[in-house]
Coordinates of C-alpha atoms in Angstrom, one line a residue:
X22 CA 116.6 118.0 89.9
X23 CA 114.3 115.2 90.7
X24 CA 115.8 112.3 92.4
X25 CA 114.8 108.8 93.5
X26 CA 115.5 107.0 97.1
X27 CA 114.8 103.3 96.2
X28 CA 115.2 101.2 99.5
X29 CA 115.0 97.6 98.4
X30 CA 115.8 98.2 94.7
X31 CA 116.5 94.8 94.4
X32 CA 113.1 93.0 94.7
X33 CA 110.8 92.1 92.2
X34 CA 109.0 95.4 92.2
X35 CA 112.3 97.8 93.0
X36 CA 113.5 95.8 89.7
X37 CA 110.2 96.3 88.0
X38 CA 110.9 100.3 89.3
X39 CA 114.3 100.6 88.1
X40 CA 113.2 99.3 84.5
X41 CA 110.0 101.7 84.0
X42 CA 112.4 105.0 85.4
X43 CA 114.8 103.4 82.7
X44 CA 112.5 103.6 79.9
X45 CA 111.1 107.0 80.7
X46 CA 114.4 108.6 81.6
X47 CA 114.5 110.8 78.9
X48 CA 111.3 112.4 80.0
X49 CA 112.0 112.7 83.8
X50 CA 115.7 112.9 83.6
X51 CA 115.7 112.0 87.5
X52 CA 118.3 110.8 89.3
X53 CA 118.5 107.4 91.0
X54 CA 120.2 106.4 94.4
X55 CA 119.8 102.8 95.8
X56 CA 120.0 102.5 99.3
X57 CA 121.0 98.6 100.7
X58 CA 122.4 96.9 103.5
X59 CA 124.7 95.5 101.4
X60 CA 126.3 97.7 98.3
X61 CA 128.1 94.4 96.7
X62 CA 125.4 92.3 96.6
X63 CA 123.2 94.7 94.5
X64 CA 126.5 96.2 92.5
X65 CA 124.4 94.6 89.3
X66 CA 122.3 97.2 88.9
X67 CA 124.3 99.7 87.9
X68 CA 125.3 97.5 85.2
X69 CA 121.5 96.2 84.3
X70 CA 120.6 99.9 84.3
X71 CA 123.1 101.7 82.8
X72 CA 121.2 105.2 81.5
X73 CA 120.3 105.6 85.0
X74 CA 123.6 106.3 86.6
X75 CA 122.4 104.4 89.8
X76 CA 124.1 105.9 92.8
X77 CA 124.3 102.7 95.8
X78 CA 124.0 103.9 99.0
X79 CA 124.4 102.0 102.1
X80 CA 122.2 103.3 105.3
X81 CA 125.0 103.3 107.7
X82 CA 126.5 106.1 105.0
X83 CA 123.6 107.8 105.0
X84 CA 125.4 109.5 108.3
X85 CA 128.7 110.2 107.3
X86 CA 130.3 113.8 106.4
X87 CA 130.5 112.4 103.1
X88 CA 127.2 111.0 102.7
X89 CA 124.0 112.0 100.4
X90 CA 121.8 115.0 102.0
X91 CA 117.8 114.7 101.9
X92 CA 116.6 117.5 99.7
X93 CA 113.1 119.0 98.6
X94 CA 113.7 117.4 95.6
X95 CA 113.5 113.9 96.7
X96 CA 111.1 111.1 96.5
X97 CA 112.0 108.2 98.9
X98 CA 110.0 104.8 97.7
X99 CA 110.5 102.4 100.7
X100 CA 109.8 98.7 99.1
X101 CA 112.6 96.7 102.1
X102 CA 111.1 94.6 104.7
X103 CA 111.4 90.7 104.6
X104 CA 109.5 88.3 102.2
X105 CA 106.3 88.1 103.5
X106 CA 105.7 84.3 101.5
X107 CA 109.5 83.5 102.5
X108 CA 108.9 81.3 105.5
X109 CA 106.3 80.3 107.9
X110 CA 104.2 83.0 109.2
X111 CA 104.5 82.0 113.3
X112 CA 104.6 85.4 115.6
X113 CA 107.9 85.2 116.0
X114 CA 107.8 85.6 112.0
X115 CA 105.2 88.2 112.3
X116 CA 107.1 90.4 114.6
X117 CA 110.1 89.7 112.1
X118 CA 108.3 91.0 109.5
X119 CA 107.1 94.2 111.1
X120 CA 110.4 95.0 112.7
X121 CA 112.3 94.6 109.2
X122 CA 110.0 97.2 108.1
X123 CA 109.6 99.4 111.0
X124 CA 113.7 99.6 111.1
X125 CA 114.0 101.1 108.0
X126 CA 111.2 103.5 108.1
X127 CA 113.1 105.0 111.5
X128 CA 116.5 104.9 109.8
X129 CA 114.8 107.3 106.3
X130 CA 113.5 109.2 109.7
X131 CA 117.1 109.8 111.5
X132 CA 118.0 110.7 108.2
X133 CA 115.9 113.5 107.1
X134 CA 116.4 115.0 111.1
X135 CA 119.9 114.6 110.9
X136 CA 120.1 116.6 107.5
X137 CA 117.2 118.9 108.9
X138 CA 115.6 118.0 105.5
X139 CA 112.2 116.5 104.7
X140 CA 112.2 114.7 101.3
X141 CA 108.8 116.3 99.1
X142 CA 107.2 112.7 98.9
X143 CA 107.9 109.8 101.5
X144 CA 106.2 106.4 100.0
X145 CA 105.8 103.4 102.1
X146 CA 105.1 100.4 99.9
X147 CA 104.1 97.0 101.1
X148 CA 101.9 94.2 101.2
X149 CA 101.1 94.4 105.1
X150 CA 97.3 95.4 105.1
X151 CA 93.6 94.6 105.8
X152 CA 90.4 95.4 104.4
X153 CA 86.9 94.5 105.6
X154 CA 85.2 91.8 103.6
X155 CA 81.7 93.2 105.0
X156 CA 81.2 94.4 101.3
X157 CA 83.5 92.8 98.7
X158 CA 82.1 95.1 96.2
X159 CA 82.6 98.2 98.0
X160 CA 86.5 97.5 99.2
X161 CA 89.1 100.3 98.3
X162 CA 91.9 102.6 100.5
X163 CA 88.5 103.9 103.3
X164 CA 87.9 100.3 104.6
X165 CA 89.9 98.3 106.8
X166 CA 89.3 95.3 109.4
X167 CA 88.8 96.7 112.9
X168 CA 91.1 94.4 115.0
X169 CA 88.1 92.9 116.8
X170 CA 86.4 91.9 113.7
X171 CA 89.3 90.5 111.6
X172 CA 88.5 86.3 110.7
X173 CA 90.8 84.7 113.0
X174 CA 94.0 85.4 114.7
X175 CA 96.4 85.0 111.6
X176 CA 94.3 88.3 110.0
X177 CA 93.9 90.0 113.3
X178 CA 97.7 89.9 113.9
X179 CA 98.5 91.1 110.7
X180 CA 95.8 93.5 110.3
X181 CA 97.2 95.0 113.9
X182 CA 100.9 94.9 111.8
X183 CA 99.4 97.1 108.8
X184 CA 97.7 99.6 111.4
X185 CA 101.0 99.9 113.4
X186 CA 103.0 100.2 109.9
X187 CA 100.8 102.8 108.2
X188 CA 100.7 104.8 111.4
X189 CA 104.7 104.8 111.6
X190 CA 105.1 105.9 108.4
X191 CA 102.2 108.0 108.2
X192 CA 104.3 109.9 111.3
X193 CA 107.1 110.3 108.4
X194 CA 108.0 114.3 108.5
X195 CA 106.7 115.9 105.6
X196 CA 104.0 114.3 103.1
X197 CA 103.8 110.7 103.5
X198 CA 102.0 108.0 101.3
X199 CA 101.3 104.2 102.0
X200 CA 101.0 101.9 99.6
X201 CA 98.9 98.6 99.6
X202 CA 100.2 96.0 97.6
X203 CA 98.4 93.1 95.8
X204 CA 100.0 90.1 95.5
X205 CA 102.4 90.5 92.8
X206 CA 102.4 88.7 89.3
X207 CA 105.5 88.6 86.9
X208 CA 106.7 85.2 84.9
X209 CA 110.1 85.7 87.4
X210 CA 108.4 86.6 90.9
X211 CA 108.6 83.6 93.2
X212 CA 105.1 83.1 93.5
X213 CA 104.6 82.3 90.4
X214 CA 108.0 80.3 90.0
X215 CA 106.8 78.0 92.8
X216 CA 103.4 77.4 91.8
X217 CA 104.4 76.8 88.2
X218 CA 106.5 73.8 89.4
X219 CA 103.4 72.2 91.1
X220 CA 100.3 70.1 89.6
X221 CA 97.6 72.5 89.1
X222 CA 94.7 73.0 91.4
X223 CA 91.0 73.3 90.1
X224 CA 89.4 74.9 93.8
X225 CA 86.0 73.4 93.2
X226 CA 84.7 76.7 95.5
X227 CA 87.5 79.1 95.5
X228 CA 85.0 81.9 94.7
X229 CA 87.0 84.3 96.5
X230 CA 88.9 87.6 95.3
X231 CA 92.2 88.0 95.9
X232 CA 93.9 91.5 94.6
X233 CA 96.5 90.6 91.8
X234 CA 98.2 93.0 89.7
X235 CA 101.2 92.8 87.6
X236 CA 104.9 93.7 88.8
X237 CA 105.1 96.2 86.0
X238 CA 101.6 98.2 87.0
X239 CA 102.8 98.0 90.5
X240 CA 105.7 100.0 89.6
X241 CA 104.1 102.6 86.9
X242 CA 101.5 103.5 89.9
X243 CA 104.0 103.9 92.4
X244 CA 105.9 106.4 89.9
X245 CA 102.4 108.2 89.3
X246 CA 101.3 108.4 92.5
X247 CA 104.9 110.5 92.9
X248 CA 104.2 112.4 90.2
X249 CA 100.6 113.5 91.0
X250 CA 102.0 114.1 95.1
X251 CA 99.5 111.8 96.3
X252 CA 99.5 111.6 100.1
X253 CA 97.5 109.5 102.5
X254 CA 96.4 105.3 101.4
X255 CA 96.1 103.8 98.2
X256 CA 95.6 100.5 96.9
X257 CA 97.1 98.6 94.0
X258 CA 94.6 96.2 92.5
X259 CA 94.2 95.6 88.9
X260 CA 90.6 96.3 87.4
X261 CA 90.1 92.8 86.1
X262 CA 88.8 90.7 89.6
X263 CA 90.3 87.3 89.5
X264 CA 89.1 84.5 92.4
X265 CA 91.6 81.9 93.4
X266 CA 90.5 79.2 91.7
X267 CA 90.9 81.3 88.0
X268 CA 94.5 82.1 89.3
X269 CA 95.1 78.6 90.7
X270 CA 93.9 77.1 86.9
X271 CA 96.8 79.9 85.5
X272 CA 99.6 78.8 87.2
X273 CA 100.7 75.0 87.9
X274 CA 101.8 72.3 84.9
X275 CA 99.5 73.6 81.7
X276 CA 100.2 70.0 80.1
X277 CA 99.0 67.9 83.7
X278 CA 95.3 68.0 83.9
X279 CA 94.1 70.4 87.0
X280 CA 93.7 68.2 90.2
X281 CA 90.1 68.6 92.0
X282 CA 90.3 70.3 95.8
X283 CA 88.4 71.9 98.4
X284 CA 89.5 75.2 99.9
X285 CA 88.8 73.6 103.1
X286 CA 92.8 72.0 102.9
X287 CA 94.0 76.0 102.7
X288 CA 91.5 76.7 105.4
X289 CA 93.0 74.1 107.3
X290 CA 96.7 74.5 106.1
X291 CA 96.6 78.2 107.3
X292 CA 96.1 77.0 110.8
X293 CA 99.6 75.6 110.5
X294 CA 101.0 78.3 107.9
X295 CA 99.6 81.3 107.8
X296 CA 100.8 82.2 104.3
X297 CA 98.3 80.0 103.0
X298 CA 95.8 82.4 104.8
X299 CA 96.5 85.2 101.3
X300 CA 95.0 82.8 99.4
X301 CA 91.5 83.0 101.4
X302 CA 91.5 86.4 100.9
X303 CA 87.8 87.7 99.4
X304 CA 88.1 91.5 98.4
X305 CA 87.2 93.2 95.0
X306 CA 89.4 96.1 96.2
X307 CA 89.2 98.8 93.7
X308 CA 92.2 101.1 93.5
X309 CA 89.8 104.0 93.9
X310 CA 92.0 106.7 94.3
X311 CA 94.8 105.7 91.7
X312 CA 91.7 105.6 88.9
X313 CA 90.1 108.9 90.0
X314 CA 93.7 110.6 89.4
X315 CA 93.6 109.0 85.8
X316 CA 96.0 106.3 86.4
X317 CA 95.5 103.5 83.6
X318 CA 96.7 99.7 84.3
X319 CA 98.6 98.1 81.7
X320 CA 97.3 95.2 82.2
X321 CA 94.3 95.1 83.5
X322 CA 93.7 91.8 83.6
X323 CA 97.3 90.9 85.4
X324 CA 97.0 87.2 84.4
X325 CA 98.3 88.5 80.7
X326 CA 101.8 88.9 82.0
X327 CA 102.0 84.8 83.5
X328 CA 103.8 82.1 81.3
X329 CA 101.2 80.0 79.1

């Protein structure tokens, strides 16, 4: 029987997971099994998602006599690494960030070699990439910024981050997919929580694109890339291309008029902070190969799912 390895289940998007495998279960009839540092702190989820009979796993049992064995039938989904947007992106953080992901990644490796087992999908999933801007109209999965040509040292350190992720997993025995991620949107991701607190912003010249898609889409492609056994790089963008200063205009205090700025202050700002650097982004990334495998978006334009 099918069965699900979620590591970091309890994220926006492993949330987002859990709830779309919840309302199709009675068409996949897959099993479920969590795997967490910490088994208490996520104990929840069994009890939000009753009908999947979550199994919680925590890595160092992944070794035991006792523990679960990796079998043909498997599809691990690896969404665990730090929170990109959690703190200031220095390259002490950076190497933080990588090293959270890269840790886990090995661990799902020991794993399969210690049960001499190689799972029939392995999907790495996460935010960590780079595309050239050479052609904003003509971004998808085959273009990415070579490190020498990247726009500054905050997107040519983690551009070189992506490349050494992708090729880590990409090493993952048996197939192996990596998943780009958008920036997320969902009325309870933080992103949205802390920008909905704030005045809003009315970017006289953010023209640029920035790749949005909603929580909820993020999960149905994840599960329909696993279906269809895709292998190799895709990217999750919804159809709909929104610029920052459309998003900015979405989010922030709808009854406060929209304060005039330059996106010189990011420009600046991400100097000091290079989290403000996402928002300087300028890709119309088209999810190329999701859409030529007949994937459909939900929401196409992913601003539909935010608060008004």
């Amino acid at each position: 029987m099918l069965r699900y390895i979620i590591a970091g289940g309890s994220g926006l998007i492993g949330q987002a997971l859990l709830t779309t495998l919840a309302q199709n279960h009675h068409q996949t009839q897959a099993s479920v099994l969590v795997l967490t540092r910490t088994p208490r702190a996520v104990s929840h989820l069994a009890a939000a998602f009753p009908s999947l009979n979550l199994q919680i796993v925590s890595y160092e049992d992944l070794f035991t006599a006792t523990g679960p064995r990796c079998t043909p039938d498997d599809i691990i989904i690896n969404l665990a690494g730090e929170n990109i947007g959690a703190q200031r992106l220095t390259s002490a953080r950076l190497r933080q960030l990588l090293d959270s992901r890269l840790n886990i990644i090995n661990t799902l490796m020991r794993w399969c070699e210690h049960r001499a087992q190689s799972p029939r999908l392995f999907i790495q999933a996460s935010a960590m990439a780079a595309f050239e801007d050479s052609d904003i109209e003509k971004s998808d999965e085959g273009l990415i910024v070579p490190p020498h040509k990247a726009p500054g040292v905050y997107l040519t350190s983690l551009h070189d981050l992506a490349v050494s992720l992708e090729a880590t997993a990409l090493a993952f025995p048996g197939p192996t997919l990596c998943v780009r991620l958008p920036l997320v949107l969902s009325p309870v991701a933080p992103l949205v929580q802390k920008l909905a607190a704030l005045p809003r912003l009315k970017v006289l010249d953010g023209c640029n694109y920035l790749p949005l898609a909603s929580a909820t889409d993020c999960a149905r492609a994840l599960l329909f890339a696993a279906c269809q056994e895709l292998s190799g790089i895709i990217a999750i963008n919804a159809p709909h291309y929104v610029n920052l200063r459309t998003l900015l205009l979405s989010l922030g205090k709808q009854h406060i008029p929209a304060i005039p700025t330059l996106s010189v202050g990011l420009k600046l700002g991400s100097k000091l902070d290079g989290r403000m650097g996402l928002f300087l982004e300028n890709k119309k990334i088209k999810s190329a190969r999701l859409l030529q495998a007949g994937f459909v978006f939900l929401h196409p334009q992913a601003l539909s799912v935010l608060p008004h």
